[in-house]
PDB file of C-alpha atoms in Angstrom:
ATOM      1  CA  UNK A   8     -59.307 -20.914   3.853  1.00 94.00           C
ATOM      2  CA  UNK A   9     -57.988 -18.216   1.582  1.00 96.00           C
ATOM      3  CA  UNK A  10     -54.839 -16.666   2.188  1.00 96.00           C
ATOM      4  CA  UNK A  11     -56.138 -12.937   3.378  1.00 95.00           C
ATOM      5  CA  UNK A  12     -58.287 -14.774   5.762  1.00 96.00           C
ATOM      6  CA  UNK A  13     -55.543 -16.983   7.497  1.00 96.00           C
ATOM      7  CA  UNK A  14     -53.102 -13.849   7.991  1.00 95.00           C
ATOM      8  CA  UNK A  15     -55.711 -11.751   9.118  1.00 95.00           C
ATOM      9  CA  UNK A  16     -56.665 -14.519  11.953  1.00 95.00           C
ATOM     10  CA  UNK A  17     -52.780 -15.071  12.729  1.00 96.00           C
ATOM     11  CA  UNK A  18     -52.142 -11.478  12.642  1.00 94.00           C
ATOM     12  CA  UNK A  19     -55.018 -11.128  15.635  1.00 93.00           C
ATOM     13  CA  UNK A  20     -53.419 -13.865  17.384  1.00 92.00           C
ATOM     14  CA  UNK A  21     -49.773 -12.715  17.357  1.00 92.00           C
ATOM     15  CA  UNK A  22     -50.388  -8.792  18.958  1.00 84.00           C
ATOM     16  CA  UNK A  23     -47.313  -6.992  18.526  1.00 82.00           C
ATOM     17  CA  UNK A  24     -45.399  -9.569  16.298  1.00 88.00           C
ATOM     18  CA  UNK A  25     -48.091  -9.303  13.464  1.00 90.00           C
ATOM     19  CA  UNK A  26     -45.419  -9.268  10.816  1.00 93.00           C
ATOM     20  CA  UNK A  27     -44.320 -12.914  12.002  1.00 95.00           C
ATOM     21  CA  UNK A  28     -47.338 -14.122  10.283  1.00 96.00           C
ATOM     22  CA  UNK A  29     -46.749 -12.745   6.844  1.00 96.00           C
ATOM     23  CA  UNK A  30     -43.248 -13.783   7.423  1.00 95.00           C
ATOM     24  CA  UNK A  31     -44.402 -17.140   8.524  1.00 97.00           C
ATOM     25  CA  UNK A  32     -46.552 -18.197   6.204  1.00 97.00           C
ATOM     26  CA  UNK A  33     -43.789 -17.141   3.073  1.00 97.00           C
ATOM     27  CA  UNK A  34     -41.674 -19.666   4.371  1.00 96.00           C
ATOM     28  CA  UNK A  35     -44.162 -22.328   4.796  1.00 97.00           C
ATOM     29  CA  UNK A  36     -46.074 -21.683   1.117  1.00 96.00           C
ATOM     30  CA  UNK A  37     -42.238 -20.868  -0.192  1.00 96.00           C
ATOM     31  CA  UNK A  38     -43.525 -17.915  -2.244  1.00 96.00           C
ATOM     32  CA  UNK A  39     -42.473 -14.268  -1.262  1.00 95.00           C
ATOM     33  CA  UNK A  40     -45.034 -10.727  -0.038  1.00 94.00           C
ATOM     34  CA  UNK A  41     -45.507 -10.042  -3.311  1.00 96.00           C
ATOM     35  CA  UNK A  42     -47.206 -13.212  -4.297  1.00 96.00           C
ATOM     36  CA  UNK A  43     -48.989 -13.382  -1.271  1.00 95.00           C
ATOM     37  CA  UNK A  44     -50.782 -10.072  -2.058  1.00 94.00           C
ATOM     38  CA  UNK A  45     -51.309 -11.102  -5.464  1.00 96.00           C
ATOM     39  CA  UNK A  46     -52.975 -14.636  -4.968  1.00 96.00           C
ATOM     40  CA  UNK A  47     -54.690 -13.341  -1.261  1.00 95.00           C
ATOM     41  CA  UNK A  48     -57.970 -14.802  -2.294  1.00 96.00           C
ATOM     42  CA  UNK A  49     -56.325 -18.200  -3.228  1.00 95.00           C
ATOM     43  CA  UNK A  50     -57.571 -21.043  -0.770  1.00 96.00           C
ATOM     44  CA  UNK A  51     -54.659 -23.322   0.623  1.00 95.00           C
ATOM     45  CA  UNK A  52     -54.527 -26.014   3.660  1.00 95.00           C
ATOM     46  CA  UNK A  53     -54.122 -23.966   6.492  1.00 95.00           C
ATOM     47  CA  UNK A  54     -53.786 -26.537   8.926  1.00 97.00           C
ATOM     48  CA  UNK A  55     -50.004 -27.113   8.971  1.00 97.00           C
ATOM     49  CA  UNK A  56     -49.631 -22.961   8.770  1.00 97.00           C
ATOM     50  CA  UNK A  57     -52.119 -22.580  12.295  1.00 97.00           C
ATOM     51  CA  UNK A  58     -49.792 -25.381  13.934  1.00 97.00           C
ATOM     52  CA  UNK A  59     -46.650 -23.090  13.643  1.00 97.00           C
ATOM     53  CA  UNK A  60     -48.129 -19.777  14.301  1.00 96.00           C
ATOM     54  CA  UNK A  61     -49.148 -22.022  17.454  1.00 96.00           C
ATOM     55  CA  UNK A  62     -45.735 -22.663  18.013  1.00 96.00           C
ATOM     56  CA  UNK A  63     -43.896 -19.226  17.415  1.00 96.00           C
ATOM     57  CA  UNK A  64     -46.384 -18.050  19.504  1.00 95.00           C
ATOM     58  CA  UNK A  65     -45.728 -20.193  22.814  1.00 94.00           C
ATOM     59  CA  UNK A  66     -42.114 -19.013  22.448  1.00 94.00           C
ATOM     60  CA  UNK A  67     -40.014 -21.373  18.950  1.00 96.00           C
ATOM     61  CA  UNK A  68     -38.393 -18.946  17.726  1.00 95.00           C
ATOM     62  CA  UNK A  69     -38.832 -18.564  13.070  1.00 95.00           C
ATOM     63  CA  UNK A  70     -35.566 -20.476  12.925  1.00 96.00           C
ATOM     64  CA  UNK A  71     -35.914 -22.910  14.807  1.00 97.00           C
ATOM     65  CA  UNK A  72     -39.942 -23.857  13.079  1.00 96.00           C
ATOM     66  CA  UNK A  73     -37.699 -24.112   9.750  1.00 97.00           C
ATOM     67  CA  UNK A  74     -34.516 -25.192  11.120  1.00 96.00           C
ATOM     68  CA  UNK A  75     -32.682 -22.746   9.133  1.00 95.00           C
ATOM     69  CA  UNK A  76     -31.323 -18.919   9.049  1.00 96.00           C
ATOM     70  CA  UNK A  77     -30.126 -16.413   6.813  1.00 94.00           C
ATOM     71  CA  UNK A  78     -26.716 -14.365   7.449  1.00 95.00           C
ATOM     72  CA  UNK A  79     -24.881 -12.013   4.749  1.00 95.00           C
ATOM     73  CA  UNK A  80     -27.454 -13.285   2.440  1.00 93.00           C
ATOM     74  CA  UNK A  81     -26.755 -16.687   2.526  1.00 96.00           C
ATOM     75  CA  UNK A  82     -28.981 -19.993   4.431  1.00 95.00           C
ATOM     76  CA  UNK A  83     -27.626 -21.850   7.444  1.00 97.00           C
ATOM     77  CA  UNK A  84     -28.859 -25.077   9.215  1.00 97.00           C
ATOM     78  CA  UNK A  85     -29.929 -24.234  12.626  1.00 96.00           C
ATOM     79  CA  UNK A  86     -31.802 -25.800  14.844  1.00 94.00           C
ATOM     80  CA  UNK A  87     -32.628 -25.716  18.727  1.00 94.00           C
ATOM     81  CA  UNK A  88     -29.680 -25.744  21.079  1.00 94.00           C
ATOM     82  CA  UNK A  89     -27.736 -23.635  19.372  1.00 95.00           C
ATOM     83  CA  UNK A  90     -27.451 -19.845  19.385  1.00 95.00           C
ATOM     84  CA  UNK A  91     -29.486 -17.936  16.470  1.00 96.00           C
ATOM     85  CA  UNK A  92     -27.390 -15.859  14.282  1.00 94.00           C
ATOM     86  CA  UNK A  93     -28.561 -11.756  14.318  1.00 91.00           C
ATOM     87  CA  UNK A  94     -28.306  -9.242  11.598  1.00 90.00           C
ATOM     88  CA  UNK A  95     -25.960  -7.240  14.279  1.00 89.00           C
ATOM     89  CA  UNK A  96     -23.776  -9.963  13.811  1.00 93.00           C
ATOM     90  CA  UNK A  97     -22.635  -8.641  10.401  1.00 95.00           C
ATOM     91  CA  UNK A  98     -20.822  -5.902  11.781  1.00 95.00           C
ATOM     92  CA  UNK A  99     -18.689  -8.242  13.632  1.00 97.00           C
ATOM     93  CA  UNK A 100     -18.114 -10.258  10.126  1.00 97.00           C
ATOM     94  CA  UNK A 101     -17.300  -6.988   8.391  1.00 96.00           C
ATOM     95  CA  UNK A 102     -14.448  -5.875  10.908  1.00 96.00           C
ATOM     96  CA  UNK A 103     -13.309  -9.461  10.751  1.00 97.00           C
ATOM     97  CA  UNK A 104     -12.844  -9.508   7.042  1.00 97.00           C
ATOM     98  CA  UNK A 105     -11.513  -6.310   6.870  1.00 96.00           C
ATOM     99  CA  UNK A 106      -8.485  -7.299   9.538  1.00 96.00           C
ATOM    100  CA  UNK A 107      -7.628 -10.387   7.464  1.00 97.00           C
ATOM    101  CA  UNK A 108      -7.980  -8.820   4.055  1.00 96.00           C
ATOM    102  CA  UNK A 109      -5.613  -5.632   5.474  1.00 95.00           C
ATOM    103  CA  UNK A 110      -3.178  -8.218   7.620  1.00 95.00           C
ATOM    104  CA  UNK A 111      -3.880 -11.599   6.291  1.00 96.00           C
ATOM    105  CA  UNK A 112      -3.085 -13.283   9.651  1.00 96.00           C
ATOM    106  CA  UNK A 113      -1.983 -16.721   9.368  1.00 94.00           C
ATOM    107  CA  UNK A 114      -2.841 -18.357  12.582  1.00 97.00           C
ATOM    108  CA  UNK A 115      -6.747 -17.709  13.031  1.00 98.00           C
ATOM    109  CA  UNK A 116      -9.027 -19.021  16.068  1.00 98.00           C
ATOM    110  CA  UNK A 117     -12.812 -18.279  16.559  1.00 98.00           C
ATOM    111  CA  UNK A 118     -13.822 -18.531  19.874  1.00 98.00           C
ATOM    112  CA  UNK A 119     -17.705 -19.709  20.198  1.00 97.00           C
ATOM    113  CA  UNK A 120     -18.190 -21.137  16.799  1.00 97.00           C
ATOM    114  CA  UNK A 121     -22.004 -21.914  17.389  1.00 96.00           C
ATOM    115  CA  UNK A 122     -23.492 -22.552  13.801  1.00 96.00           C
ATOM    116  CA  UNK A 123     -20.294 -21.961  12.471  1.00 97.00           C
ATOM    117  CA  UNK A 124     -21.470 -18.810   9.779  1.00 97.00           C
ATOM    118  CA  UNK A 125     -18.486 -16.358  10.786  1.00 98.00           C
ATOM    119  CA  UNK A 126     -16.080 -19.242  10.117  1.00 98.00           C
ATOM    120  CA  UNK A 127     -17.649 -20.616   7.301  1.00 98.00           C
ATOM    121  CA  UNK A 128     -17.968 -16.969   5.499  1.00 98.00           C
ATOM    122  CA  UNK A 129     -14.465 -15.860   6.397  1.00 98.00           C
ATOM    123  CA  UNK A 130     -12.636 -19.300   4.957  1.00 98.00           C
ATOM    124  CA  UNK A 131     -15.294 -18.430   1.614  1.00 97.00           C
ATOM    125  CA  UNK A 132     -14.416 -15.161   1.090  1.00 97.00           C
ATOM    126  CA  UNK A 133     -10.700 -15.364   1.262  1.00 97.00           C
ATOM    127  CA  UNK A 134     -10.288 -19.471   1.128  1.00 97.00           C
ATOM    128  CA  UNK A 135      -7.760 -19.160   4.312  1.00 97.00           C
ATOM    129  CA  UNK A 136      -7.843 -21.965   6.968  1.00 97.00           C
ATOM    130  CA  UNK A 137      -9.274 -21.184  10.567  1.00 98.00           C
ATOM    131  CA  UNK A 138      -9.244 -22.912  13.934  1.00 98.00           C
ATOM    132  CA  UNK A 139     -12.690 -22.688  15.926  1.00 98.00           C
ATOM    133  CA  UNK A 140     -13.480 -23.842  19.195  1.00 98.00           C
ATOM    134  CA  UNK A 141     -16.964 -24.632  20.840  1.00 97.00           C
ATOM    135  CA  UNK A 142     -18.074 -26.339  24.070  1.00 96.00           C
ATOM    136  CA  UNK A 143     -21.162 -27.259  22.382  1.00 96.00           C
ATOM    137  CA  UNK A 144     -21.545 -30.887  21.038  1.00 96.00           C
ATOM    138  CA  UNK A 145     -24.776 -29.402  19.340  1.00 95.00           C
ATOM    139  CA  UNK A 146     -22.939 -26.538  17.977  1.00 96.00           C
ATOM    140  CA  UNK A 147     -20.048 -28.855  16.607  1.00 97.00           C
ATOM    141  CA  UNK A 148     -22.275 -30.788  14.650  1.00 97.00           C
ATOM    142  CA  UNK A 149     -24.203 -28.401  13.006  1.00 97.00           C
ATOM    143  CA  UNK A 150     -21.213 -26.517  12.241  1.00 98.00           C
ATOM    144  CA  UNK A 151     -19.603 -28.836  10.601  1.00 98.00           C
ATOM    145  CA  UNK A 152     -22.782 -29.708   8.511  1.00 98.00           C
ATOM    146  CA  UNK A 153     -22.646 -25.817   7.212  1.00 98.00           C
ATOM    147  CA  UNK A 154     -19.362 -26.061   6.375  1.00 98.00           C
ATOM    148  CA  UNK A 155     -20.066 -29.220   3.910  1.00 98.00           C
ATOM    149  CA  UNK A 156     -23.048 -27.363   2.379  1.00 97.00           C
ATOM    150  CA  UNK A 157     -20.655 -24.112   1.899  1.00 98.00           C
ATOM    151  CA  UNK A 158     -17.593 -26.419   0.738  1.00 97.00           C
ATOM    152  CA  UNK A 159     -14.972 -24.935   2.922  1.00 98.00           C
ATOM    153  CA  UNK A 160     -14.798 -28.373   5.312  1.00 98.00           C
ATOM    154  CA  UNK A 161     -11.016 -28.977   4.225  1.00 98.00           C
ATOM    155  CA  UNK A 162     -10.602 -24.941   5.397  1.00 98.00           C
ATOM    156  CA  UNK A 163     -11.645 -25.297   9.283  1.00 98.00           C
ATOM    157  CA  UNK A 164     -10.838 -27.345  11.738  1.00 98.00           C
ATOM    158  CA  UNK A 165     -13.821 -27.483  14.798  1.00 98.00           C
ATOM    159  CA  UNK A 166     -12.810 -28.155  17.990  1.00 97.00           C
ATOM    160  CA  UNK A 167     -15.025 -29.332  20.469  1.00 97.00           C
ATOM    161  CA  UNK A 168     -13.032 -27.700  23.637  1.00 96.00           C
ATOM    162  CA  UNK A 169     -13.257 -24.790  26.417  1.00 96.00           C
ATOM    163  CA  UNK A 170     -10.873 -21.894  24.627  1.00 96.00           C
ATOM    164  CA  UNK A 171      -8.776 -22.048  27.329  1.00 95.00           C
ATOM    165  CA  UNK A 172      -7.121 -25.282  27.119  1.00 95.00           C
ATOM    166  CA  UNK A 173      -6.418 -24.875  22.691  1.00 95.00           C
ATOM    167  CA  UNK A 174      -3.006 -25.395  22.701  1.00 91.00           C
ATOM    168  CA  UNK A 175      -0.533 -22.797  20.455  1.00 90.00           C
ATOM    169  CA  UNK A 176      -0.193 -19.656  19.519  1.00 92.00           C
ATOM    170  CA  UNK A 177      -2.367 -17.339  17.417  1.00 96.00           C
ATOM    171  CA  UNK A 178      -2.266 -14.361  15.318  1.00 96.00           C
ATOM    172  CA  UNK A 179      -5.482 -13.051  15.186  1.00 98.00           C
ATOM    173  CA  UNK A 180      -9.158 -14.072  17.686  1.00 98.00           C
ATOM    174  CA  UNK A 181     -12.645 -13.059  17.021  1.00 98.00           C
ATOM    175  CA  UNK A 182     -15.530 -13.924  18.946  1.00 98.00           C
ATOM    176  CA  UNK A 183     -18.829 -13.506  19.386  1.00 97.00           C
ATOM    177  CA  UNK A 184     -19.192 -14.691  22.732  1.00 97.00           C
ATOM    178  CA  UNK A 185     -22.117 -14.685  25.554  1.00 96.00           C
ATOM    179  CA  UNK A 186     -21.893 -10.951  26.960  1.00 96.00           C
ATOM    180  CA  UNK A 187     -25.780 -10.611  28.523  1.00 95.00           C
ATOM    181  CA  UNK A 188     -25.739 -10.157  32.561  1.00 94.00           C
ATOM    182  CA  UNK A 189     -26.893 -13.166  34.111  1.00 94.00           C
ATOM    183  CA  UNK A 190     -30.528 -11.451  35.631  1.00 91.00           C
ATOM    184  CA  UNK A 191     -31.415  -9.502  32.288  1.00 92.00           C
ATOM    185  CA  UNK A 192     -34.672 -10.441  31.679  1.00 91.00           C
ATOM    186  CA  UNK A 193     -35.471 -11.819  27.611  1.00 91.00           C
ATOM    187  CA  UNK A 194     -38.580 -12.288  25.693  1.00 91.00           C
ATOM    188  CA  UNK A 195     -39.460 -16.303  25.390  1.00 92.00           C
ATOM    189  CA  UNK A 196     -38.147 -16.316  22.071  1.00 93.00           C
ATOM    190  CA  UNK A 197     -34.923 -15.765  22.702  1.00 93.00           C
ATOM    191  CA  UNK A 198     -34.825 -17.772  26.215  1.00 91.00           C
ATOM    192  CA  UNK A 199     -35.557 -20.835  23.367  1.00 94.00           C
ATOM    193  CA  UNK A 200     -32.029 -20.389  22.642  1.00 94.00           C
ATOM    194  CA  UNK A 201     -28.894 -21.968  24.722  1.00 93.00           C
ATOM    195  CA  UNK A 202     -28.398 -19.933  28.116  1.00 92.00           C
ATOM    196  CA  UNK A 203     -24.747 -20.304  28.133  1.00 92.00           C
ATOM    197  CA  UNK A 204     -24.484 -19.082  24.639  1.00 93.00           C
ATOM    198  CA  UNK A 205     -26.732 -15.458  25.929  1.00 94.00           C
ATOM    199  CA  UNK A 206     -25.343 -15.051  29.668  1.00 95.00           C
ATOM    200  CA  UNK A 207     -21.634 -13.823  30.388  1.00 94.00           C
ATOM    201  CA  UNK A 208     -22.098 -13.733  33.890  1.00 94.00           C
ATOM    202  CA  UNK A 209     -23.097 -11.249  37.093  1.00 95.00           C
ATOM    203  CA  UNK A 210     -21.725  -8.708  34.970  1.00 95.00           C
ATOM    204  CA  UNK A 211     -21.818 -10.073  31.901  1.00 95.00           C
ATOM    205  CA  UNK A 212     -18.385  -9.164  30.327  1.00 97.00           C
ATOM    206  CA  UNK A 213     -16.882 -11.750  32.248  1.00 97.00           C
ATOM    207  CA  UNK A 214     -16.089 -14.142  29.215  1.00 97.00           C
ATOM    208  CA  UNK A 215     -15.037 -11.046  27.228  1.00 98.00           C
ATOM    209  CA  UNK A 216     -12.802 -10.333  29.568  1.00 97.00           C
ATOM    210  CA  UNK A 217     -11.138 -13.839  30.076  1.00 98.00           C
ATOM    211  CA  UNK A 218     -10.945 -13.642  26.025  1.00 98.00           C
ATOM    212  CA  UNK A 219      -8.696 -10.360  26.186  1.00 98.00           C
ATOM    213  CA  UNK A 220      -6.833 -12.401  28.956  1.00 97.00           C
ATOM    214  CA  UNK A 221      -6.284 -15.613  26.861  1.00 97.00           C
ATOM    215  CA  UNK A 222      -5.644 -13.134  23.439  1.00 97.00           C
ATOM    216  CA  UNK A 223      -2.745 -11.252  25.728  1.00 96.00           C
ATOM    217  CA  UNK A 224      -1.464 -14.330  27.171  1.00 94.00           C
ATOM    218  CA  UNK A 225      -1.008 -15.917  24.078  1.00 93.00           C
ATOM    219  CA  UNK A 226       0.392 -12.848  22.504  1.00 93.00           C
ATOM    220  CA  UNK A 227      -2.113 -12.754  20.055  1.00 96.00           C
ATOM    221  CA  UNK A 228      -1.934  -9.403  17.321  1.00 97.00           C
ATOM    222  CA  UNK A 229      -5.712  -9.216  16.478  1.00 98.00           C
ATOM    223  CA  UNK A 230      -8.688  -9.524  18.351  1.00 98.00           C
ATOM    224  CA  UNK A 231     -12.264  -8.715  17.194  1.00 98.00           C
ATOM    225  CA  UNK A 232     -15.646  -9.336  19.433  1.00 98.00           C
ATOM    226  CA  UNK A 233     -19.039  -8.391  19.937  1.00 98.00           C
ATOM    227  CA  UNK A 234     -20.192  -6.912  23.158  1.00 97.00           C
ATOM    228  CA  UNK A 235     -23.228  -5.793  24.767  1.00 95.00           C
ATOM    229  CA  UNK A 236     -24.412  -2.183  24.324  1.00 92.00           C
ATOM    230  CA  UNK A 237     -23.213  -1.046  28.159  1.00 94.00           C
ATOM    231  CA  UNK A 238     -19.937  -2.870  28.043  1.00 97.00           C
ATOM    232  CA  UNK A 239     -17.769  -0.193  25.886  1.00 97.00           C
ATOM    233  CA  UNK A 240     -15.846   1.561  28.870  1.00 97.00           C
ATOM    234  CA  UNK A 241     -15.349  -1.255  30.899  1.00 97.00           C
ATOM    235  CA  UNK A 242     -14.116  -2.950  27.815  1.00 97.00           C
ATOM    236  CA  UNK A 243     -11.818  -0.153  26.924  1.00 97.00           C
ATOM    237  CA  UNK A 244     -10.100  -0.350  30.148  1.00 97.00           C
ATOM    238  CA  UNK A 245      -9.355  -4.017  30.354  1.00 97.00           C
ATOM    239  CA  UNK A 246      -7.918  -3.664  26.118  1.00 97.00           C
ATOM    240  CA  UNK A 247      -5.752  -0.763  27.608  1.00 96.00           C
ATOM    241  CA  UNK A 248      -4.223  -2.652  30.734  1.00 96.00           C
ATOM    242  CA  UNK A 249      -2.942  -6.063  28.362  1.00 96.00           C
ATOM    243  CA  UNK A 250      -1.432  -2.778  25.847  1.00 96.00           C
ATOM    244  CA  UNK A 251      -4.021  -3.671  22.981  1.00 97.00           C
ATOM    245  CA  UNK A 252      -5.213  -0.361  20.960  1.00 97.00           C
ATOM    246  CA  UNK A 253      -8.991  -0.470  20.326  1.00 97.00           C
ATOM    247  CA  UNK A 254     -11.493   0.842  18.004  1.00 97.00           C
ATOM    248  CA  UNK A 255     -15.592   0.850  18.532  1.00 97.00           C
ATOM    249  CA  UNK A 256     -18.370   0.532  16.640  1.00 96.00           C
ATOM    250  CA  UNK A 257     -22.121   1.275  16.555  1.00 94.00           C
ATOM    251  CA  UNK A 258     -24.687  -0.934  15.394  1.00 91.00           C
ATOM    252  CA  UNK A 259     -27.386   0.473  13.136  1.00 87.00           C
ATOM    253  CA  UNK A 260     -29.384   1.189  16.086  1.00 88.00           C
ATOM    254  CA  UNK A 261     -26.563   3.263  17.137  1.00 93.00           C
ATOM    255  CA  UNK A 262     -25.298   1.043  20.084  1.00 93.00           C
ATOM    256  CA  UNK A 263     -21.795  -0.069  20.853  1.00 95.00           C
ATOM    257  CA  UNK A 264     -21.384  -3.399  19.330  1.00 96.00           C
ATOM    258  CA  UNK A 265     -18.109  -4.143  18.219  1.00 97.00           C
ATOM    259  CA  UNK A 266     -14.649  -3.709  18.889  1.00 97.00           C
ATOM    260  CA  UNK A 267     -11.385  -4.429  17.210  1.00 96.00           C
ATOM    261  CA  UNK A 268      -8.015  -4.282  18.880  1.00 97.00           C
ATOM    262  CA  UNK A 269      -4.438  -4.493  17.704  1.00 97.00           C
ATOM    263  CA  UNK A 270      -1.282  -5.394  20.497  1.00 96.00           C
ATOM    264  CA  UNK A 271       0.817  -2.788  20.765  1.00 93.00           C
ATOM    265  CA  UNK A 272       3.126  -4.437  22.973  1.00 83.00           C
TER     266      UNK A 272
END
């Protein structure tokens, strides 16, 4: 079958995620559009290409059919059972970056480590040495497998352990953690990933808000997270009452996404 003919078929079959095919079949030919277009009449085994537009279709999400994803331009193992990485993400990693490069804290914990990227980029960037935490044996794994292939293992130390019990004191906390309320309805795609790496609770800020707890407790200086798109006032509040000073930020689709926060006490 020639390549125009297989995306128009898995185009037809996907509805409104027609661009997953072109997208799709890239990976699996590993050639880019441009090539596509160019060779459209070339004929190829279309077999293996069928069985995972099969698959993204009943609900595997792209990363997870490749096992891999891309974040701040670089390539991650992934694989099922752990928590996608998102291009919103990259606001979070900005803020981040730009508290240690303005501070340079010394004492550093990420909370939720999942595949490990906001670690791994952060100890790459400014070769500084981070604690991260994760409840995930999945997540610790894979983590540590990304840090190898970015050679900053000797840089972070993964912890396989519920953020409340890390012993010691930090200067700065980020986080990423699960912030979506716990009857919000998602597409099958992205119920493929871990539920207690999406859902925060009946209200969903409820882990966000026992992170602000744990930062205050432990009298921490800086604290960065991402939040869900309702969460900003709420979120405010609870910063204000443990005397930490936050700032907002939009996402490019112009939602509340991140905050940072410095203790003023």
């Amino acid at each position: 079958m020639t390549i125009k003919n297989a995306l128009t078929l898995a185009k037809s079959s996907l509805n409104t995620h027609k661009e997953e095919a072109v997208f799709i079949l890239c990976e699996y030919l590993q050639k880019d559009r441009t090539w596509l277009f160019l060779n459209e009449n070339k004929e190829f085994n279309e077999k293996p290409y069928f069985k995972l537009i099969k698959r993204f279709k009943k609900g595997v999400p792209f990363e997870y059919l490749f096992k891999k994803a891309n974040f701040y331009g670089l390539d991650f193992k992934i694989k099922k059972g752990i928590l996608i990485p998102r291009y919103d993400s990259e606001i979070l990693l900005l803020k981040i970056c730009e508290i240690y490069k303005k501070y340079k804290p010394k004492k550093i914990l990420e909370i939720g480590f999942g595949s490990g990227i906001l670690s791994i980029i952060l100890a790459k960037k400014f070769n500084c040495k981070i604690t991260a935490c994760d409840i995930s044996k999945r997540a610790l794994k894979m983590a540590k497998k990304n840090a190898k292939i970015h050679q900053v293992s000797h840089l972070i130390n993964f912890v396989l352990m519920d953020f409340k019990k890390i012993k010691g004191n930090f200067d700065f906390i980020f986080s990423n953690p699960p912030y979506i309320k716990n009857t919000y309805k998602l597409d099958k795609w992205v119920l493929s990933e871990p539920k207690k790496a999406l859902y925060g609770g009946v209200r969903g800020y409820e882990i966000l808000q026992d992170i602000i707890d744990f930062s205050y407790k432990k009298r921490v200086k800086f604290l960065a997270c991402e939040f869900g798109h309702d969460q900003k006032e709420i979120l405010k509040k609870i910063l204000k009452k443990k005397h930490f000073k936050a700032e907002f930020f939009k996402d490019e689709n112009n939602f509340d996404r991140v905050f940072y926060a410095i203790n003023t006490k």
